[in-house]
Tab-separated table of C-alpha atoms in Angstrom:
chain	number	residue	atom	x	y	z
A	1	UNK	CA	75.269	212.996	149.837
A	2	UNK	CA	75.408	216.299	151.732
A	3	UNK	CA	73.198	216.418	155.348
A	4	UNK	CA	70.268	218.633	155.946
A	5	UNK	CA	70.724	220.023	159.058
A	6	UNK	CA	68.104	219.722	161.598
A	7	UNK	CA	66.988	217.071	164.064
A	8	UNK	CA	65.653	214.167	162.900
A	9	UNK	CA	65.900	211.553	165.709
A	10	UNK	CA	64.980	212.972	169.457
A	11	UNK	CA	65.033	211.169	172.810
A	12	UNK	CA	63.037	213.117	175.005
A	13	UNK	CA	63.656	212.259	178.937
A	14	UNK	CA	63.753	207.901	178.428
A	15	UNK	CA	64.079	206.109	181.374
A	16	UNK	CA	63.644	202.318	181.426
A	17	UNK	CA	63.639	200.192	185.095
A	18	UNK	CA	64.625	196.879	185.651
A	19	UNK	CA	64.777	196.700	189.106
A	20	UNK	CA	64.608	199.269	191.930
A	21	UNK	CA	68.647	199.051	191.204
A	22	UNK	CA	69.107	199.088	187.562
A	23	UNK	CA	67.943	202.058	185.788
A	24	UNK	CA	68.558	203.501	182.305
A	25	UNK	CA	67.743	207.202	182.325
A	26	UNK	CA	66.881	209.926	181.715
A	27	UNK	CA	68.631	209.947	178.599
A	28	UNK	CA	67.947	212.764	175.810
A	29	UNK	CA	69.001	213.092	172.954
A	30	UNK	CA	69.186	214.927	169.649
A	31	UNK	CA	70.193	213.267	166.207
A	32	UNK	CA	70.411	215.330	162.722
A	33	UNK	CA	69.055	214.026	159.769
A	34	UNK	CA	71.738	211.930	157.809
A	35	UNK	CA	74.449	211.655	160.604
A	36	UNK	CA	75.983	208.554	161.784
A	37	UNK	CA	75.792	208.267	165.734
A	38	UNK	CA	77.714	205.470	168.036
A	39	UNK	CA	76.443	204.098	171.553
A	40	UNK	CA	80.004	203.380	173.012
A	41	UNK	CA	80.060	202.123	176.244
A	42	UNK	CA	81.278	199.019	178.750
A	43	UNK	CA	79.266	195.773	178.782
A	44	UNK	CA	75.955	196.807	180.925
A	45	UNK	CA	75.942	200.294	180.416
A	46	UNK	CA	72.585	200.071	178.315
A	47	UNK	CA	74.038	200.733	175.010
A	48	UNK	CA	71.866	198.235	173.728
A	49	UNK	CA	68.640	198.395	175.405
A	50	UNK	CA	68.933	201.938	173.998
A	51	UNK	CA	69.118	200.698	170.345
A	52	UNK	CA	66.560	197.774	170.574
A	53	UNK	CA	63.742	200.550	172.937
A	54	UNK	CA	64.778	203.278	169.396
A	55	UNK	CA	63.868	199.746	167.140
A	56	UNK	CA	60.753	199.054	168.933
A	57	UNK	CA	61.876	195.813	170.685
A	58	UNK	CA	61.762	197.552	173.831
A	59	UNK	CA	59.510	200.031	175.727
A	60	UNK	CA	60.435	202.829	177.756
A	61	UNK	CA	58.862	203.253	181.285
A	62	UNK	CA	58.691	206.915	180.495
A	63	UNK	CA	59.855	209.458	177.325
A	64	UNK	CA	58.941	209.834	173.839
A	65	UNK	CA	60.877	208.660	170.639
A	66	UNK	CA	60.373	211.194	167.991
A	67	UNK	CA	61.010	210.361	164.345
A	68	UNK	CA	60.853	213.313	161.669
A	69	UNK	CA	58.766	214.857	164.717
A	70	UNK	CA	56.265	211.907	164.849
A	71	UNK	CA	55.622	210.173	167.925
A	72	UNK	CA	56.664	206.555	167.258
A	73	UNK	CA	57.145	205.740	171.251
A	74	UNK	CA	53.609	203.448	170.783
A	75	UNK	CA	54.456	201.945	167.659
A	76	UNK	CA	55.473	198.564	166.926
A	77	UNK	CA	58.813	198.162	165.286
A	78	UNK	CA	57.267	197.446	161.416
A	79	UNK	CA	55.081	200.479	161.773
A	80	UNK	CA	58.416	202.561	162.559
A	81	UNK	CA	59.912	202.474	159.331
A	82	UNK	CA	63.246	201.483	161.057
A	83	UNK	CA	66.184	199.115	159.814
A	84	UNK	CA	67.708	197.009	162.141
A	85	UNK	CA	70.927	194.887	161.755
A	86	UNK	CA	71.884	192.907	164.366
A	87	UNK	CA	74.829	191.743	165.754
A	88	UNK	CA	74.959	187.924	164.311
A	89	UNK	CA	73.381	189.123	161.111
A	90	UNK	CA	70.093	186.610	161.826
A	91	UNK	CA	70.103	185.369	158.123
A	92	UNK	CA	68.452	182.399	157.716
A	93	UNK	CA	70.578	179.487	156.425
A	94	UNK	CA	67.751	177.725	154.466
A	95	UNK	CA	66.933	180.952	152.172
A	96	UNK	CA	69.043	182.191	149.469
A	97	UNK	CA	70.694	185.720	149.169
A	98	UNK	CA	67.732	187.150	147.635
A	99	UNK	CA	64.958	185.268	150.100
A	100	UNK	CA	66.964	186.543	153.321
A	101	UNK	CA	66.652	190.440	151.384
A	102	UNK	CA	63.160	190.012	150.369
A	103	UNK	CA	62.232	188.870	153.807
A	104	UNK	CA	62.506	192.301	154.914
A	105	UNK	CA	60.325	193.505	152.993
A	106	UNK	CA	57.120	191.094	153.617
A	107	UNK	CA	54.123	193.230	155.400
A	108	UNK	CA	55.532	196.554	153.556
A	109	UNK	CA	54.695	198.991	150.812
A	110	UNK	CA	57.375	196.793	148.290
A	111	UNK	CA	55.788	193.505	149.004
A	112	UNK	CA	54.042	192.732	145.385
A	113	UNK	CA	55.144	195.452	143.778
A	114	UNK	CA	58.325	194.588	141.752
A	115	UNK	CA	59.965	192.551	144.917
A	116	UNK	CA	62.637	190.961	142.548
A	117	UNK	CA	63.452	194.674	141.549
A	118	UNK	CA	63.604	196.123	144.738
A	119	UNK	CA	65.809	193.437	146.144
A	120	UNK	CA	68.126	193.626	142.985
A	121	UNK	CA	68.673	197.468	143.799
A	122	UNK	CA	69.366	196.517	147.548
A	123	UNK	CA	72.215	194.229	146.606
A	124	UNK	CA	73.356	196.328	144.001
A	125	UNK	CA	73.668	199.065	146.888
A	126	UNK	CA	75.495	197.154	149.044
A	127	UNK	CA	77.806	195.610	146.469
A	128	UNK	CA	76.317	192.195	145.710
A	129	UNK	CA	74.613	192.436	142.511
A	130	UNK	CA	73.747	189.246	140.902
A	131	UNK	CA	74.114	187.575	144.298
A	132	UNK	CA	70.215	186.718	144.434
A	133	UNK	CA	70.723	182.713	144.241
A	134	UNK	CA	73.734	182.407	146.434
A	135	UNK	CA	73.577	180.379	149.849
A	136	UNK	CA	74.373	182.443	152.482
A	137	UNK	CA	76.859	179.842	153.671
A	138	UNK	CA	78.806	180.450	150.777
A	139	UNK	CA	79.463	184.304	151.431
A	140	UNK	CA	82.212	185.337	154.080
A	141	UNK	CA	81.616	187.043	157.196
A	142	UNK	CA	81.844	190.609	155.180
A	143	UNK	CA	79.793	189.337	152.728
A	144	UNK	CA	77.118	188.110	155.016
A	145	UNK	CA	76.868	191.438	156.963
A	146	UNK	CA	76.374	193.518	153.833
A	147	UNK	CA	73.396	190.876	152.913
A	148	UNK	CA	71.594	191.870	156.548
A	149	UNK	CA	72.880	195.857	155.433
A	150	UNK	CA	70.350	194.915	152.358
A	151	UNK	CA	67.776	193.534	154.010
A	152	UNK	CA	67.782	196.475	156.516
A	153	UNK	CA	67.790	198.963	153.525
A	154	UNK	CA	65.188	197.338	150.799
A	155	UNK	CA	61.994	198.560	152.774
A	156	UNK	CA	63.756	202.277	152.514
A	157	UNK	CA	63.481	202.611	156.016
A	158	UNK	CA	63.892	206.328	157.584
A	159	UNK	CA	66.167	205.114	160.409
A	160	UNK	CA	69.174	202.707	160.210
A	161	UNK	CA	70.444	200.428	163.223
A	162	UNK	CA	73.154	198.102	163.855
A	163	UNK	CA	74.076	196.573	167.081
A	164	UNK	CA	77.943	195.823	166.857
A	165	UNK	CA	77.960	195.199	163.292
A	166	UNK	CA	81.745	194.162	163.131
A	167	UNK	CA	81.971	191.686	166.301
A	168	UNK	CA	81.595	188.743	164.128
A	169	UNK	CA	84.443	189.886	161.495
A	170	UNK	CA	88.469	188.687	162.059
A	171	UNK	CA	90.362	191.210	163.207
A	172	UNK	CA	92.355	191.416	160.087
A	173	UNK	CA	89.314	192.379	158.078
A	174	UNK	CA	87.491	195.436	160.536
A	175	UNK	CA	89.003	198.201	159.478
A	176	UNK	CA	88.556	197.840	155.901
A	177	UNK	CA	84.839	196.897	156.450
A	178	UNK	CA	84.636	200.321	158.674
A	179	UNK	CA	85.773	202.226	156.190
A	180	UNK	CA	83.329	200.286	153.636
A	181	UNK	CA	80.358	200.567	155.799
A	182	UNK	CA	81.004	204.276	156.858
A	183	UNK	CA	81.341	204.757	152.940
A	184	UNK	CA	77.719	202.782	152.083
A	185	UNK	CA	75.758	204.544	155.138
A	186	UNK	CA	76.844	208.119	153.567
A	187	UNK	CA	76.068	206.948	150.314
A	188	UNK	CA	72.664	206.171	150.979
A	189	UNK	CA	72.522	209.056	153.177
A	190	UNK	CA	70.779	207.341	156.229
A	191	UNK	CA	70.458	208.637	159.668
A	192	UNK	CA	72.164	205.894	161.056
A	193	UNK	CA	72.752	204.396	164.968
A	194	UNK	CA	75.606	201.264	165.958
A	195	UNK	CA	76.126	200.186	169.198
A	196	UNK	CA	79.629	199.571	169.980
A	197	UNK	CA	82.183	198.504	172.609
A	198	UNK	CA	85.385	199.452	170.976
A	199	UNK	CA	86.387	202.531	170.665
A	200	UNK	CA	89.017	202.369	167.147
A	201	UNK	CA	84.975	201.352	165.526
A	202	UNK	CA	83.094	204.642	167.257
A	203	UNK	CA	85.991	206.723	165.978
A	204	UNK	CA	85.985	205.791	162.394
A	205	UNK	CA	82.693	205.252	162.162
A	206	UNK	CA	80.735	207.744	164.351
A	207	UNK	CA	79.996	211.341	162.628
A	208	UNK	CA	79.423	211.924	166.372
A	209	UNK	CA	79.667	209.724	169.461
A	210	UNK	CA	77.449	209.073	172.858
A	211	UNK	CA	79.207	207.875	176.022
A	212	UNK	CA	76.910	205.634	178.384
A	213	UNK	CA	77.783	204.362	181.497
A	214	UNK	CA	75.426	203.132	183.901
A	215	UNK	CA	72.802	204.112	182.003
A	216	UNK	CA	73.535	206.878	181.706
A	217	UNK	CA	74.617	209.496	179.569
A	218	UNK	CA	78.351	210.974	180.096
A	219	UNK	CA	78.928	213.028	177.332
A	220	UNK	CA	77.898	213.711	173.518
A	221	UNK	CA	80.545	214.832	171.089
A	222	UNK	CA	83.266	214.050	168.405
A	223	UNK	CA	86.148	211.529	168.481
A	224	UNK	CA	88.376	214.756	168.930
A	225	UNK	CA	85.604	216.212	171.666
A	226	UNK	CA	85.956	213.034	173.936
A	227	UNK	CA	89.708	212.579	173.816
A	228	UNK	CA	90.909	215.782	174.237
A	229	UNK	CA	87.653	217.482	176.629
A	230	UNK	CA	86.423	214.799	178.220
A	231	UNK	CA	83.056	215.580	180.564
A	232	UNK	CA	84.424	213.220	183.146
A	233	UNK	CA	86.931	211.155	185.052
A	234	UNK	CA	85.179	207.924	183.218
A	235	UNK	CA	85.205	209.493	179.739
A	236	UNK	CA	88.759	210.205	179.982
A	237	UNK	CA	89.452	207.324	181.654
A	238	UNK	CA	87.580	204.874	178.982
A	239	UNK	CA	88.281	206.632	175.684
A	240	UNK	CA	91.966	206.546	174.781
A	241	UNK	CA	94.969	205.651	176.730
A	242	UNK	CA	95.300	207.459	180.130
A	243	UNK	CA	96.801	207.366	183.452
A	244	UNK	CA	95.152	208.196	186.438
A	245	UNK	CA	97.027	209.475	189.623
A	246	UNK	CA	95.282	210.111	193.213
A	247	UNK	CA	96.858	211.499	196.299
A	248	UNK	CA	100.309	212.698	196.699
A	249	UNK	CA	101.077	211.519	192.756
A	250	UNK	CA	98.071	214.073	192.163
A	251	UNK	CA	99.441	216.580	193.864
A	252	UNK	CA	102.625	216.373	192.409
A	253	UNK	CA	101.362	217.080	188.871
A	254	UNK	CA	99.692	220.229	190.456
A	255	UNK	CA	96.118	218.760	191.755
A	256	UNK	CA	94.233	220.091	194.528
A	257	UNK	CA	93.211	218.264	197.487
A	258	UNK	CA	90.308	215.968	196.604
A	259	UNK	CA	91.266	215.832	192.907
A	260	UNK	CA	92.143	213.243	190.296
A	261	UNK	CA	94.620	213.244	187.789
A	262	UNK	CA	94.441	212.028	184.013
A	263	UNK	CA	97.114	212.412	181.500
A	264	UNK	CA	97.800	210.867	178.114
A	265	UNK	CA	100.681	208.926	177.814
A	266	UNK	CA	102.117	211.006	174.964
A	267	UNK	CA	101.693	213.790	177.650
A	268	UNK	CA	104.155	212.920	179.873
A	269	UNK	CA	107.990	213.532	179.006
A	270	UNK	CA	111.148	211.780	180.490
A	271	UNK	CA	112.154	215.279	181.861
A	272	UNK	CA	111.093	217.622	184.978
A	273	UNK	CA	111.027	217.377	188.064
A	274	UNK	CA	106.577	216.446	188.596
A	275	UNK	CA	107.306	212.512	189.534
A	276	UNK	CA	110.393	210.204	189.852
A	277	UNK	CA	110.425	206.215	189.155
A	278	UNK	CA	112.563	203.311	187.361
A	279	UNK	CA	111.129	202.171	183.714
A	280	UNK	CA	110.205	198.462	184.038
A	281	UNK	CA	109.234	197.921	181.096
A	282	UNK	CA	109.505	198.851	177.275
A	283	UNK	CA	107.065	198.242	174.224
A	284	UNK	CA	108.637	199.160	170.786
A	285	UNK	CA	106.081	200.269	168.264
A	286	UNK	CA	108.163	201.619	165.389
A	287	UNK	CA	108.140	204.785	165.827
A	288	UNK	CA	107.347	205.256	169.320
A	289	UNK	CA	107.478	203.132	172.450
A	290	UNK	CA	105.494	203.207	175.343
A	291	UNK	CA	106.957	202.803	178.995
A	292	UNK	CA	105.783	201.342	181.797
A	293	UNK	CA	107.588	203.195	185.071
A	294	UNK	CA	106.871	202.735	188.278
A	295	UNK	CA	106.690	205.931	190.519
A	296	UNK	CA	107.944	206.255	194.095
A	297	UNK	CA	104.164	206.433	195.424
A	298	UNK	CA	104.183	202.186	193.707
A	299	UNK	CA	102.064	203.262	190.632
A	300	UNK	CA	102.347	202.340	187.243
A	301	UNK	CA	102.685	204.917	184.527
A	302	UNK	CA	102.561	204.497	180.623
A	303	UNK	CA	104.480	206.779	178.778
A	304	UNK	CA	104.717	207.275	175.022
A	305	UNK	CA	108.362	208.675	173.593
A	306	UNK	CA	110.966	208.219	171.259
A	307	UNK	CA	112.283	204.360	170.754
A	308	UNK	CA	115.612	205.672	172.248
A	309	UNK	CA	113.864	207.595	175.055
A	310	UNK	CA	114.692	205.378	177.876
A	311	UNK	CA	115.579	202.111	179.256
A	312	UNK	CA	114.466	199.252	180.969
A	313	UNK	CA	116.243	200.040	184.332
A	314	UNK	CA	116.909	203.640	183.965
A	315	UNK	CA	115.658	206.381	187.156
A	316	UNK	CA	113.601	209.045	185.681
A	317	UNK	CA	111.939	212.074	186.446
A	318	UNK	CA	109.025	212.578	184.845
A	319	UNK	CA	107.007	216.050	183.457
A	320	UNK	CA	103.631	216.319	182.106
A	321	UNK	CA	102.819	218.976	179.304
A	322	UNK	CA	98.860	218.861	179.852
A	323	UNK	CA	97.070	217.077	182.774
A	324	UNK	CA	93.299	216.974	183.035
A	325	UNK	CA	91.885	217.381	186.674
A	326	UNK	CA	88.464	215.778	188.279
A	327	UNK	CA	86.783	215.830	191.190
A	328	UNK	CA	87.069	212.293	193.463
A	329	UNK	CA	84.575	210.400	192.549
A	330	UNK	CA	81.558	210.993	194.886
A	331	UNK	CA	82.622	213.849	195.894
């Protein structure tokens, strides 16, 4: 389904205290109707108090939420007309498939009016038709997360949320259920928010993504935005593979005085004359290997190349084709 352009979600200026010492805010922000945002960020950084304070769950100490340009900062969570998925699903073991999706829709415009029909379409939609009678503890994990997807979507709410939505899945199984769920959110053509931790997820998943640290927002952008322009030294540092060089290693890759280093480790080549060291260790990957080297300054370096590109033991000198610089933090 093609997007409209045009906001459709706005943070305006939220800020949310805990203590005098833990703060979230001001954050801002601007979502288009029909795209598919992530909140990546470390444990703490407020991803989530973000995603419950857009569900309703919690309020901010000042800002507005603005849905479709209506002011829903006052407004309980059923009167926002917002989906929420949460991270262990919250079925309830004693209902059937069909009672955990018409659940969702008690105390809305559905209830009464062809419930059985409206929860049929939500399964359909998510790829469970004629699961109505199952028990949820029959379904598997992916199974069980598209049952809270239907109970999130049968009301036809304007807003969808999810707060990790693949933490409970084996490894083995997330990135077919990213591609899946990226494939059902566009297909409904939701304006949709997930909270994640893990970058691969944000990438696949996110049409763009939000950075937080802190509380804080670092930086707004695409998978592509992030990686290769990061805002800041913890941007670059926390999205992708990096290394990060201070002082006289700095310096040697062309940094000023007070200035930090980052560079990918398929930036750096086993040739030049930037930084010497001894490789001490070696990760085969098929067709690459990454490096560990140790540089004369005692830090650690990871560096992507060909399989054949060096050996454990070998001196090197190494070169860098494109370094990022930062200011010191606090400076």
């Amino acid at each position: 389904m093609a997007r409209e352009a045009g906001t459709f979600l706005r943070l305006e200026e939220i800020r949310v205290r805990f203590s005098p010492v833990v703060t979230i805010g001001p954050v801002s922000l601007d979502i288009e109707r029909g795209e598919i945002l992530a909140l990546l960020g470390p444990s703490g950084s407020g991803k989530t108090t973000l995603l419950r304070l857009l569900a309703g769950f919690e309020r901010a100490d000042a800002g507005h939420v603005r849905i479709e340009g209506e002011d829903v900062t006052g407004l309980a969570p059923a009167r926002r007309r917002v989906g929420m998925v949460f991270q262990h699903y919250a079925l309830f073991p004693h209902l059937d498939v069909g009672e955990n999706v018409a659940f969702g829709l008690h105390g809305t415009r559905d209830e009464g009016r062809g419930m059985s029909a409206v929860v049929a379409e939500a399964l359909t939609l998510v790829d469970l038709a004629g699961f109505e009678r199952r028990k949820v503890q029959e379904l598997s994990g992916g199974q069980q997360q598209r049952v809270a997807l239907a109970r999130a979507l049968a009301p036809a709410p304007r807003v969808l949320l999810l707060d990790e939505p693949l933490s409970n899945l084996d490894p083995s199984l997330r990135e077919r259920t990213r591609r899946e769920l990226r494939q059902l959110i566009q297909r409904v053509g939701i304006t949709a928010v997930f909270v994640t931790h893990e970058q691969d997820e944000a990438f696949d998943l996110g049409d763009r993504i939000a950075v937080m640290n802190a509380g804080r927002l670092e930086q707004v952008g695409t998978a592509a935005d992030l990686y290769e322009r990061p805002a800041s030294l913890f941007v670059g540092a926390f999205v992708g593979r990096a290394n990060v060089l201070r002082g006289a290693a700095a310096r040697a890759l062309g940094a000023d005085n007070g200035q930090v280093v980052l560079v990918r480790p398929e930036q750096l080549r086993f040739a030049g004359t930037g930084l010497s060291g001894v490789v001490t260790e070696r990760r085969y990957t098929g067709a690459a290997a990454f490096f560990q080297v140790t540089i004369e300054t005692g830090e650690r370096l990871e560096v992507q190349a060909a399989p054949d590109g060096a050996r454990i033991g070998d001196r090197v000198s190494l070169g860098a084709e494109r370094v990022l610089r930062f200011p010191e933090p606090g400076r």
